[in-house]
Short mmCIF file of C-alpha atoms in Angstrom, two decimals:
data_model
loop_
_atom_site.label_atom_id
_atom_site.label_comp_id
_atom_site.label_asym_id
_atom_site.label_seq_id
_atom_site.Cartn_x
_atom_site.Cartn_y
_atom_site.Cartn_z
CA MET A 1 0.08 0.22 -0.01
CA LYS A 2 2.81 2.44 1.19
CA LYS A 3 4.62 1.85 -2.41
CA ILE A 4 1.09 2.73 -4.16
CA LEU A 5 0.52 5.80 -2.51
CA ILE A 6 4.41 6.54 -3.17
CA CYS A 7 4.03 6.05 -7.31
CA ALA A 8 0.88 7.98 -7.31
CA ALA A 9 2.82 11.04 -5.92
CA LEU A 10 5.17 10.63 -8.13
CA LEU A 11 2.77 10.57 -10.97
CA SER A 12 0.64 13.53 -9.77
CA ALA A 13 4.50 15.67 -9.82
CA PHE A 14 4.16 15.24 -13.75
CA VAL A 15 0.40 16.05 -14.52
CA VAL A 16 0.02 19.97 -15.68
CA ASN A 17 -2.38 21.37 -13.89
CA PRO A 18 -4.39 23.29 -16.60
CA ALA A 19 -4.38 26.70 -15.08
CA THR A 20 -0.78 26.76 -14.48
CA ALA A 21 -0.58 26.05 -18.26
CA GLN A 22 -2.53 29.06 -19.82
CA LYS A 23 -0.11 30.83 -17.04
CA LYS A 24 3.03 29.45 -19.70
CA LYS A 25 1.35 29.92 -22.91
CA LYS A 26 0.46 33.59 -22.24
CA ARG A 27 2.62 35.68 -24.01
CA VAL A 28 2.43 40.00 -23.97
CA LYS A 29 0.72 41.41 -27.25
CA ALA A 30 3.44 42.54 -29.39
CA GLN A 31 2.03 47.04 -30.05
CA PRO A 32 2.09 47.45 -33.78
CA VAL A 33 4.49 49.83 -35.38
CA ILE A 34 2.74 53.06 -36.02
CA GLN A 35 3.64 54.03 -39.59
CA LEU A 36 4.03 57.83 -40.34
CA SER A 37 3.41 59.15 -43.59
CA GLU A 38 6.02 61.04 -46.01
CA GLU A 39 4.08 64.40 -44.61
CA GLU A 40 3.85 63.65 -40.96
CA LEU A 41 7.37 62.95 -40.87
CA ILE A 42 8.54 66.11 -43.16
CA LYS A 43 7.01 67.85 -40.69
CA GLN A 44 8.49 65.90 -37.57
CA ALA A 45 12.03 66.87 -39.14
CA ARG A 46 10.81 70.04 -39.51
CA LEU A 47 9.43 70.70 -35.59
CA GLU A 48 13.23 69.14 -34.92
CA GLN A 49 14.73 71.99 -36.66
CA MET A 50 12.89 74.57 -35.32
CA THR A 51 12.58 73.18 -31.71
CA ASP A 52 17.30 73.24 -31.91
CA ALA A 53 16.22 76.79 -33.33
CA THR A 54 14.43 78.24 -31.07
CA GLN A 55 14.88 82.30 -30.35
CA LYS A 56 15.87 83.78 -27.27
CA ILE A 57 12.70 85.88 -26.21
CA MET A 58 12.34 87.63 -22.80
CA PHE A 59 8.69 86.95 -22.35
CA VAL A 60 7.00 89.68 -20.40
CA ASP A 61 4.21 88.39 -19.32
CA SER A 62 1.23 85.99 -19.94
CA ILE A 63 -2.38 87.01 -19.98
CA VAL A 64 -5.31 83.65 -20.36
CA VAL A 65 -8.29 85.35 -22.23
CA ASP A 66 -11.42 83.97 -24.18
CA LYS A 67 -10.45 83.76 -27.75
CA ASP A 68 -13.17 86.39 -28.56
CA MET A 69 -11.40 88.80 -26.57
CA PHE A 70 -7.70 88.48 -27.42
CA LEU A 71 -7.33 91.65 -29.17
CA GLY A 72 -8.40 93.36 -26.08
CA LYS A 73 -4.77 92.44 -24.17
CA TYR A 74 -2.90 94.10 -27.21
CA ALA A 75 -1.80 98.08 -26.42
CA ILE A 76 0.34 98.98 -29.25
CA SER A 77 0.91 102.43 -29.88
CA PRO A 78 -1.04 104.87 -32.46
CA GLU A 79 2.77 105.29 -33.92
CA SER A 80 2.22 101.72 -34.73
CA GLY A 81 -1.12 101.99 -36.28
CA THR A 82 -4.68 100.37 -35.15
CA LEU A 83 -5.48 96.47 -34.83
CA CYS A 84 -8.92 95.44 -34.94
CA ARG A 85 -11.84 93.56 -36.15
CA TYR A 86 -12.88 93.73 -40.02
CA ASN A 87 -16.51 94.08 -38.64
CA GLU A 88 -15.85 96.68 -35.96
CA MET A 89 -13.51 99.05 -38.38
CA PHE A 90 -16.50 98.83 -41.57
CA LYS A 91 -19.70 97.87 -39.46
CA ASN A 92 -20.39 95.11 -41.98
CA GLY A 93 -21.45 91.73 -39.47
CA SER A 94 -20.61 89.16 -42.64
CA LYS A 95 -16.87 89.16 -41.89
CA PRO A 96 -16.78 87.50 -38.35
CA GLU A 97 -13.43 85.50 -38.70
CA SER A 98 -11.73 88.54 -40.74
CA TYR A 99 -9.18 90.54 -39.23
CA LEU A 100 -7.42 93.80 -39.89
CA HIS A 101 -4.21 96.50 -39.27
CA ILE A 102 -4.96 99.98 -40.47
CA ASN A 103 -1.28 101.67 -40.35
CA GLU A 104 0.08 104.99 -38.59
CA LEU A 105 -1.00 107.77 -40.74
CA GLY A 106 -4.49 105.92 -41.40
CA ASN A 107 -4.34 105.53 -45.11
CA LYS A 108 -3.75 102.10 -45.93
CA CYS A 109 -5.45 98.85 -44.21
CA TYR A 110 -4.45 95.48 -44.21
CA PHE A 111 -6.89 92.44 -43.97
CA SER A 112 -8.24 88.68 -44.15
CA ASP A 113 -11.40 87.66 -46.27
CA LYS A 114 -12.87 84.60 -47.66
CA ASP A 115 -11.97 84.24 -51.81
CA LYS A 116 -14.78 82.84 -53.70
CA ALA A 117 -14.09 79.22 -53.26
CA GLY A 118 -13.82 79.47 -49.69
CA ASN A 119 -10.47 79.93 -48.61
CA MET A 120 -8.78 82.86 -46.30
CA LYS A 121 -6.94 85.43 -48.30
CA LEU A 122 -5.23 88.54 -47.57
CA TYR A 123 -6.23 92.17 -48.72
CA THR A 124 -5.04 95.75 -49.05
CA SER A 125 -6.84 98.89 -49.28
CA ASP A 126 -6.23 102.64 -49.41
CA ARG A 127 -8.20 105.43 -47.80
CA LEU A 128 -8.49 108.29 -50.24
CA GLY A 129 -10.83 111.21 -48.96
CA ASN A 130 -13.64 109.56 -46.80
CA GLN A 131 -13.73 106.45 -48.59
CA TRP A 132 -11.44 103.27 -49.09
CA THR A 133 -10.72 101.61 -52.56
CA GLU A 134 -12.05 98.57 -53.80
CA PRO A 135 -9.76 95.63 -51.87
CA ALA A 136 -7.12 94.17 -53.72
CA ALA A 137 -5.50 90.74 -53.25
CA ILE A 138 -1.99 90.72 -51.56
CA THR A 139 0.27 88.76 -54.07
CA VAL A 140 2.32 86.16 -51.99
CA LEU A 141 4.87 84.05 -53.46
CA ASP A 142 3.72 80.76 -52.35
CA ASP A 143 5.25 78.49 -55.47
CA ASP A 144 4.36 75.42 -53.25
CA ASN A 145 1.09 75.85 -52.11
CA GLU A 146 2.19 75.21 -48.23
CA LEU A 147 -0.02 77.96 -46.88
CA GLU A 148 -3.73 78.72 -46.93
CA GLN A 149 -5.90 79.96 -44.63
CA MET A 150 -4.23 82.95 -43.86
CA ASN A 151 -5.29 85.58 -41.39
CA TYR A 152 -4.18 88.05 -38.91
CA PRO A 153 -1.33 90.39 -40.88
CA TYR A 154 0.34 93.37 -39.18
CA ILE A 155 2.30 95.14 -41.60
CA MET A 156 5.80 97.12 -39.58
CA THR A 157 6.21 100.64 -40.17
CA ASP A 158 8.46 100.59 -43.13
CA GLY A 159 5.56 99.20 -45.11
CA THR A 160 7.34 96.66 -46.52
CA THR A 161 7.40 93.89 -43.69
CA LEU A 162 4.13 91.64 -42.88
CA TYR A 163 3.08 89.39 -40.74
CA PHE A 164 0.30 86.95 -40.55
CA ALA A 165 -0.85 83.50 -39.56
CA ALA A 166 -1.63 80.73 -42.03
CA GLN A 167 -2.19 77.01 -42.09
CA GLY A 168 -1.10 74.34 -44.65
CA SER A 169 1.59 72.19 -44.81
CA GLY A 170 4.16 74.87 -44.23
CA SER A 171 3.14 74.91 -40.32
CA ILE A 172 3.76 72.84 -37.91
CA GLY A 173 0.25 72.82 -36.13
CA GLY A 174 -2.85 74.72 -37.02
CA TYR A 175 -1.72 78.43 -37.73
CA ASP A 176 1.75 79.69 -37.90
CA ILE A 177 2.80 82.87 -38.04
CA PHE A 178 5.17 84.12 -40.82
CA GLU A 179 7.33 86.28 -42.35
CA THR A 180 7.26 88.02 -45.79
CA ARG A 181 8.48 91.26 -47.11
CA TYR A 182 7.13 93.69 -50.29
CA ASP A 183 9.61 93.25 -53.39
CA SER A 184 9.16 96.52 -55.16
CA GLU A 185 10.60 95.15 -58.31
CA THR A 186 8.08 92.88 -58.71
CA GLY A 187 5.02 94.28 -56.83
CA THR A 188 4.90 91.08 -54.83
CA TYR A 189 5.69 90.05 -51.75
CA LEU A 190 8.82 87.72 -51.33
CA LYS A 191 8.04 83.49 -50.09
CA PRO A 192 6.92 83.83 -46.71
CA GLU A 193 9.38 82.52 -43.90
CA ASN A 194 7.69 80.54 -41.03
CA ILE A 195 9.34 82.95 -37.61
CA GLY A 196 9.89 79.34 -35.75
CA MET A 197 9.98 78.74 -32.36
CA PRO A 198 9.07 80.00 -29.47
CA PHE A 199 5.92 81.90 -31.06
CA ASN A 200 4.98 78.62 -33.05
CA SER A 201 3.65 75.19 -31.85
CA THR A 202 2.26 72.62 -32.89
CA ALA A 203 -1.33 74.46 -31.19
CA ASN A 204 -2.33 77.49 -32.86
CA ASP A 205 -0.72 80.87 -33.07
CA TYR A 206 -1.05 84.35 -34.54
CA MET A 207 -1.52 87.59 -34.65
CA TYR A 208 2.34 88.80 -33.90
CA ALA A 209 2.32 92.46 -33.56
CA ILE A 210 5.45 94.25 -32.82
CA ASP A 211 5.46 98.22 -31.15
CA GLU A 212 8.12 99.04 -32.67
CA THR A 213 8.20 102.62 -30.54
CA ALA A 214 8.23 100.76 -27.19
CA GLY A 215 9.92 97.41 -28.77
CA ILE A 216 7.25 95.81 -27.16
CA GLY A 217 5.54 92.83 -28.71
CA TRP A 218 2.61 90.80 -28.70
CA PHE A 219 1.27 87.34 -29.60
CA ALA A 220 -1.69 84.72 -29.04
CA THR A 221 -1.71 80.92 -29.07
CA ASP A 222 -4.01 78.19 -27.80
CA ARG A 223 -1.54 75.94 -26.97
CA ASN A 224 -1.78 74.50 -23.06
CA GLN A 225 -5.39 76.13 -23.52
CA PRO A 226 -8.92 74.70 -23.24
CA GLU A 227 -11.75 75.23 -25.94
CA GLY A 228 -12.38 79.23 -26.13
CA LYS A 229 -9.10 80.42 -24.49
CA VAL A 230 -5.87 81.72 -25.65
CA CYS A 231 -3.08 82.88 -23.97
CA VAL A 232 -1.65 85.95 -25.16
CA TYR A 233 1.95 86.62 -24.19
CA ILE A 234 3.59 90.06 -24.05
CA PHE A 235 7.31 90.05 -25.23
CA VAL A 236 10.52 91.90 -25.70
CA ALA A 237 10.88 92.80 -29.36
CA PRO A 238 14.83 91.54 -30.31
CA GLU A 239 17.20 94.02 -32.24
CA THR A 240 18.73 90.99 -33.20
CA ARG A 241 17.88 87.13 -33.84
CA GLN A 242 19.76 85.28 -30.82
CA VAL A 243 19.22 81.20 -30.35
CA TYR A 244 19.71 79.04 -27.24
CA SER A 245 22.98 77.64 -27.61
CA ALA A 246 23.36 73.75 -27.54
CA GLU A 247 27.01 74.40 -25.63
CA ASN A 248 24.94 76.30 -22.80
CA TYR A 249 21.75 74.75 -23.05
CA THR A 250 20.49 70.86 -22.32
CA LYS A 251 18.23 69.59 -25.60
CA GLU A 252 15.92 69.34 -23.06
CA GLN A 253 16.11 72.54 -21.55
CA ILE A 254 16.01 74.30 -24.96
CA LYS A 255 12.43 72.39 -25.74
CA GLN A 256 11.28 73.82 -22.25
CA PHE A 257 11.96 77.42 -24.14
CA ALA A 258 10.36 76.71 -26.85
CA ASP A 259 7.36 75.86 -25.18
CA ILE A 260 7.10 78.44 -23.43
CA SER A 261 7.08 76.24 -20.30
CA SER A 262 7.91 79.26 -17.73
CA ILE A 263 8.31 82.60 -18.85
CA ALA A 264 10.36 83.16 -15.35
CA ASP A 265 13.28 81.46 -17.02
CA THR A 266 13.70 84.10 -19.72
CA TRP A 267 13.75 87.01 -17.21
CA GLY A 268 17.61 86.84 -16.61
CA LYS A 269 17.89 89.16 -13.10
CA GLY A 270 14.56 91.13 -13.99
CA GLY A 271 15.51 94.56 -14.67
CA GLU A 272 14.47 94.15 -18.46
CA ARG A 273 11.92 92.78 -17.19
CA ASN A 274 10.68 95.51 -15.45
CA ASN A 275 11.77 98.33 -17.94
CA ALA A 276 9.60 96.04 -20.21
CA LEU A 277 6.13 96.45 -17.84
CA ASN A 278 6.50 100.38 -17.54
CA LYS A 279 6.51 100.58 -21.14
CA VAL A 280 3.29 98.35 -21.24
CA ARG A 281 2.15 100.15 -18.76
CA GLU A 282 3.05 103.33 -20.58
CA ILE A 283 1.00 102.58 -23.82
CA ARG A 284 -2.01 101.26 -21.68
CA ASN A 285 -2.12 104.57 -20.50
CA GLY A 286 -1.56 107.01 -23.94
CA ASN A 287 -4.50 104.50 -25.03
CA GLY A 288 -6.98 106.77 -23.06
CA HIS A 289 -5.51 109.78 -24.47
CA LYS A 290 -5.38 109.50 -28.10
CA GLU A 291 -8.04 111.15 -28.61
CA ASP A 292 -6.73 114.90 -26.62
CA ALA A 293 -3.56 114.16 -29.30
CA LYS A 294 -5.59 113.86 -32.34
CA ASN A 295 -7.57 117.17 -31.42
CA LYS A 296 -4.41 119.30 -30.46
CA ILE A 297 -4.16 121.05 -34.70
CA SER A 298 -2.75 124.43 -35.59
CA PHE A 299 -5.10 125.94 -38.66
CA VAL A 300 -5.27 129.17 -39.80
CA ILE A 301 -8.39 130.58 -40.30
CA ASN A 302 -7.63 134.25 -40.44
CA ASP A 303 -4.89 136.81 -40.04
CA ASP A 304 -5.70 137.12 -36.00
CA VAL A 305 -7.55 133.74 -35.46
CA THR A 306 -5.73 130.47 -35.47
CA TYR A 307 -7.51 126.91 -34.50
CA ASN A 308 -5.58 124.82 -32.00
CA SER A 309 -8.20 122.41 -31.57
CA ILE A 310 -10.50 120.60 -33.91
CA SER A 311 -13.48 121.47 -31.47
CA ASP A 312 -12.61 125.25 -31.97
CA PHE A 313 -14.74 124.53 -35.60
CA LYS A 314 -17.47 126.16 -35.49
CA VAL A 315 -19.48 124.81 -38.80
CA SER A 316 -21.27 122.29 -38.63
CA GLY A 317 -19.68 119.34 -40.86
CA ASN A 318 -15.86 121.23 -40.83
CA MET A 319 -14.38 118.90 -38.01
CA GLU A 320 -15.03 115.85 -40.51
CA LYS A 321 -13.64 117.68 -43.69
CA PHE A 322 -10.82 118.64 -41.53
CA LYS A 323 -10.03 115.10 -40.33
CA GLN A 324 -10.68 114.04 -44.21
CA LEU A 325 -7.98 116.91 -44.98
CA ASN A 326 -5.46 115.39 -42.77
CA GLU A 327 -6.15 112.16 -44.67
CA MET A 328 -5.69 113.39 -47.97
CA ARG A 329 -2.54 115.10 -47.10
CA ALA A 330 -0.61 111.66 -45.29
CA LEU A 331 -1.85 110.84 -48.84
CA ALA A 332 -0.58 113.28 -50.56
CA LYS A 333 3.05 112.22 -48.60
CA THR A 334 3.14 109.37 -49.45
CA LEU A 335 2.25 109.69 -52.50
CA SER A 336 5.39 112.01 -52.90
CA ASP A 337 7.53 109.53 -51.19
CA LYS A 338 6.77 106.34 -53.14
CA ILE A 339 7.82 109.27 -56.46
CA GLU A 340 10.90 110.06 -55.16
CA LYS A 341 11.67 107.01 -55.04
CA ALA A 342 10.48 105.58 -58.30
CA ARG A 343 12.71 108.77 -59.80
CA GLU A 344 15.88 107.79 -57.49
CA GLN A 345 15.73 103.93 -59.07
CA TYR A 346 15.03 105.53 -62.75
CA ALA A 347 18.33 107.55 -62.22
CA ASN A 348 20.00 104.62 -61.39
CA GLY A 349 18.70 101.94 -63.54
CA ASP A 350 19.16 100.43 -67.01
CA MET A 351 17.03 100.92 -70.01
CA THR A 352 14.96 98.26 -69.00
CA VAL A 353 13.88 99.62 -65.48
CA ARG A 354 13.18 103.13 -66.87
CA ASN A 355 10.79 101.86 -69.22
CA ARG A 356 8.94 100.27 -66.91
CA LEU A 357 8.94 103.41 -64.52
CA LYS A 358 8.27 105.68 -66.75
CA ALA A 359 4.81 105.16 -66.96
CA THR A 360 4.18 104.60 -63.45
CA ILE A 361 6.30 107.68 -62.04
CA LEU A 362 3.96 109.92 -64.57
CA ALA A 363 1.34 108.14 -63.60
CA ASN A 364 1.67 108.81 -59.89
CA GLU A 365 3.09 112.18 -60.34
CA LYS A 366 -0.44 113.45 -62.18
CA GLU A 367 -2.86 111.66 -59.32
CA ASN A 368 -0.63 113.46 -57.18
CA GLU A 369 -0.93 116.91 -58.89
CA LYS A 370 -4.69 116.04 -58.54
CA LEU A 371 -4.39 115.08 -55.35
CA GLU A 372 -3.09 118.49 -54.40
CA MET A 373 -5.75 120.51 -55.72
CA GLN A 374 -8.36 119.17 -53.98
CA ILE A 375 -6.12 119.14 -50.64
CA ARG A 376 -5.85 123.45 -51.81
CA GLN A 377 -9.89 123.81 -52.42
CA LEU A 378 -10.81 122.00 -49.13
CA GLU A 379 -8.85 124.19 -47.25
CA LYS A 380 -10.47 126.88 -48.59
CA ASP A 381 -14.12 125.99 -48.13
CA ILE A 382 -13.14 125.43 -44.57
CA ARG A 383 -11.24 128.62 -43.85
CA ASN A 384 -14.28 130.31 -46.21
CA SER A 385 -16.81 128.95 -43.80
CA GLU A 386 -15.70 129.86 -40.64
CA ASN A 387 -14.85 132.99 -41.38
CA ILE A 388 -18.37 133.90 -43.22
CA LEU A 389 -19.55 132.84 -39.80
CA LEU A 390 -16.93 134.24 -37.90
CA ASN A 391 -17.68 137.87 -39.74
CA GLN A 392 -21.22 136.91 -38.76
CA LYS A 393 -20.92 136.24 -34.80
CA ARG A 394 -18.92 139.85 -35.32
CA ALA A 395 -21.78 141.99 -36.77
CA ASN A 396 -24.43 140.58 -34.57
CA HIS A 397 -22.00 141.31 -31.42
CA TYR A 398 -21.86 145.23 -32.52
CA GLU A 399 -25.37 145.44 -34.11
#
């Protein structure tokens, strides 16, 4: 009996428990290899290159705000023009997605609008008197058709450098910010360049604006933000482009700067940041006195009377006429500068250049002559109507 029990025990040792067998057969399921498309691989490579070339920027402040209200956090000075929605400027409710920038003279604007195919494009318009000219499409060299849905334009005070945001294969996310320059020789804008990081990301980044007077810039992004919110970053506009060197920073540190993980890490000792904050406050405080500055004028009515404020006009409608007069004067100056520049190019150019410029110069001179006549006539009309009223009041006083 003892031998039988021993044999049974030995036999049971060789019998595999079903549960144990299942455990032994269980294998870890292999993860599928994700195959990236060629476009995704190109975008990934571009992202890595941009990260390595992240620009060294000091971020002064950041403000989270509702997406529809982000422009309210920008505070560019009058010398840098005016930023607003297209609908606010033209009282038109049909273009809620269009944004507009008017130059500092108030006689030229840049804005976005949909074409017939529904793709957002950039346009410009000039102010002649109290009317805006028909919009003209801005021709941007984009031979590879990398950009679409162009929006959020901003023209620098040089009248040549244009910033805007666009989607498409040229971006690393949704909207990216691009820079281009006007080529007076061809009458087009050069191929736009992605301005890189930290301004751009895999999220939407847009409305890049620089106040050159204060040296302060703004841009908006929805990176790391909940739906319906954006972050407006205020930064010190760099005089020259500097990048984070791989010799002084690790790859991870550069990536954090690219992602704007902490604006405090860009402050240094803090002195420059405090100066920048003071400039931002000065701009915001100055914005409240824009109308006072605009109201200061010097307009001779007669030998004894000179108006020093726009509110001095007595005749109904003359305030608006004087504003129109200033706009015409600004336009005449712009046109004169344009003619002078064309004359210089004509003098230094070869026969081909001269033939091309001759008709343009003559046409602009004719337009400028007509504009100067309109200016003189409008000045005369304003002056005469004011003198008539002043003389009537003087006569009534002595009666």
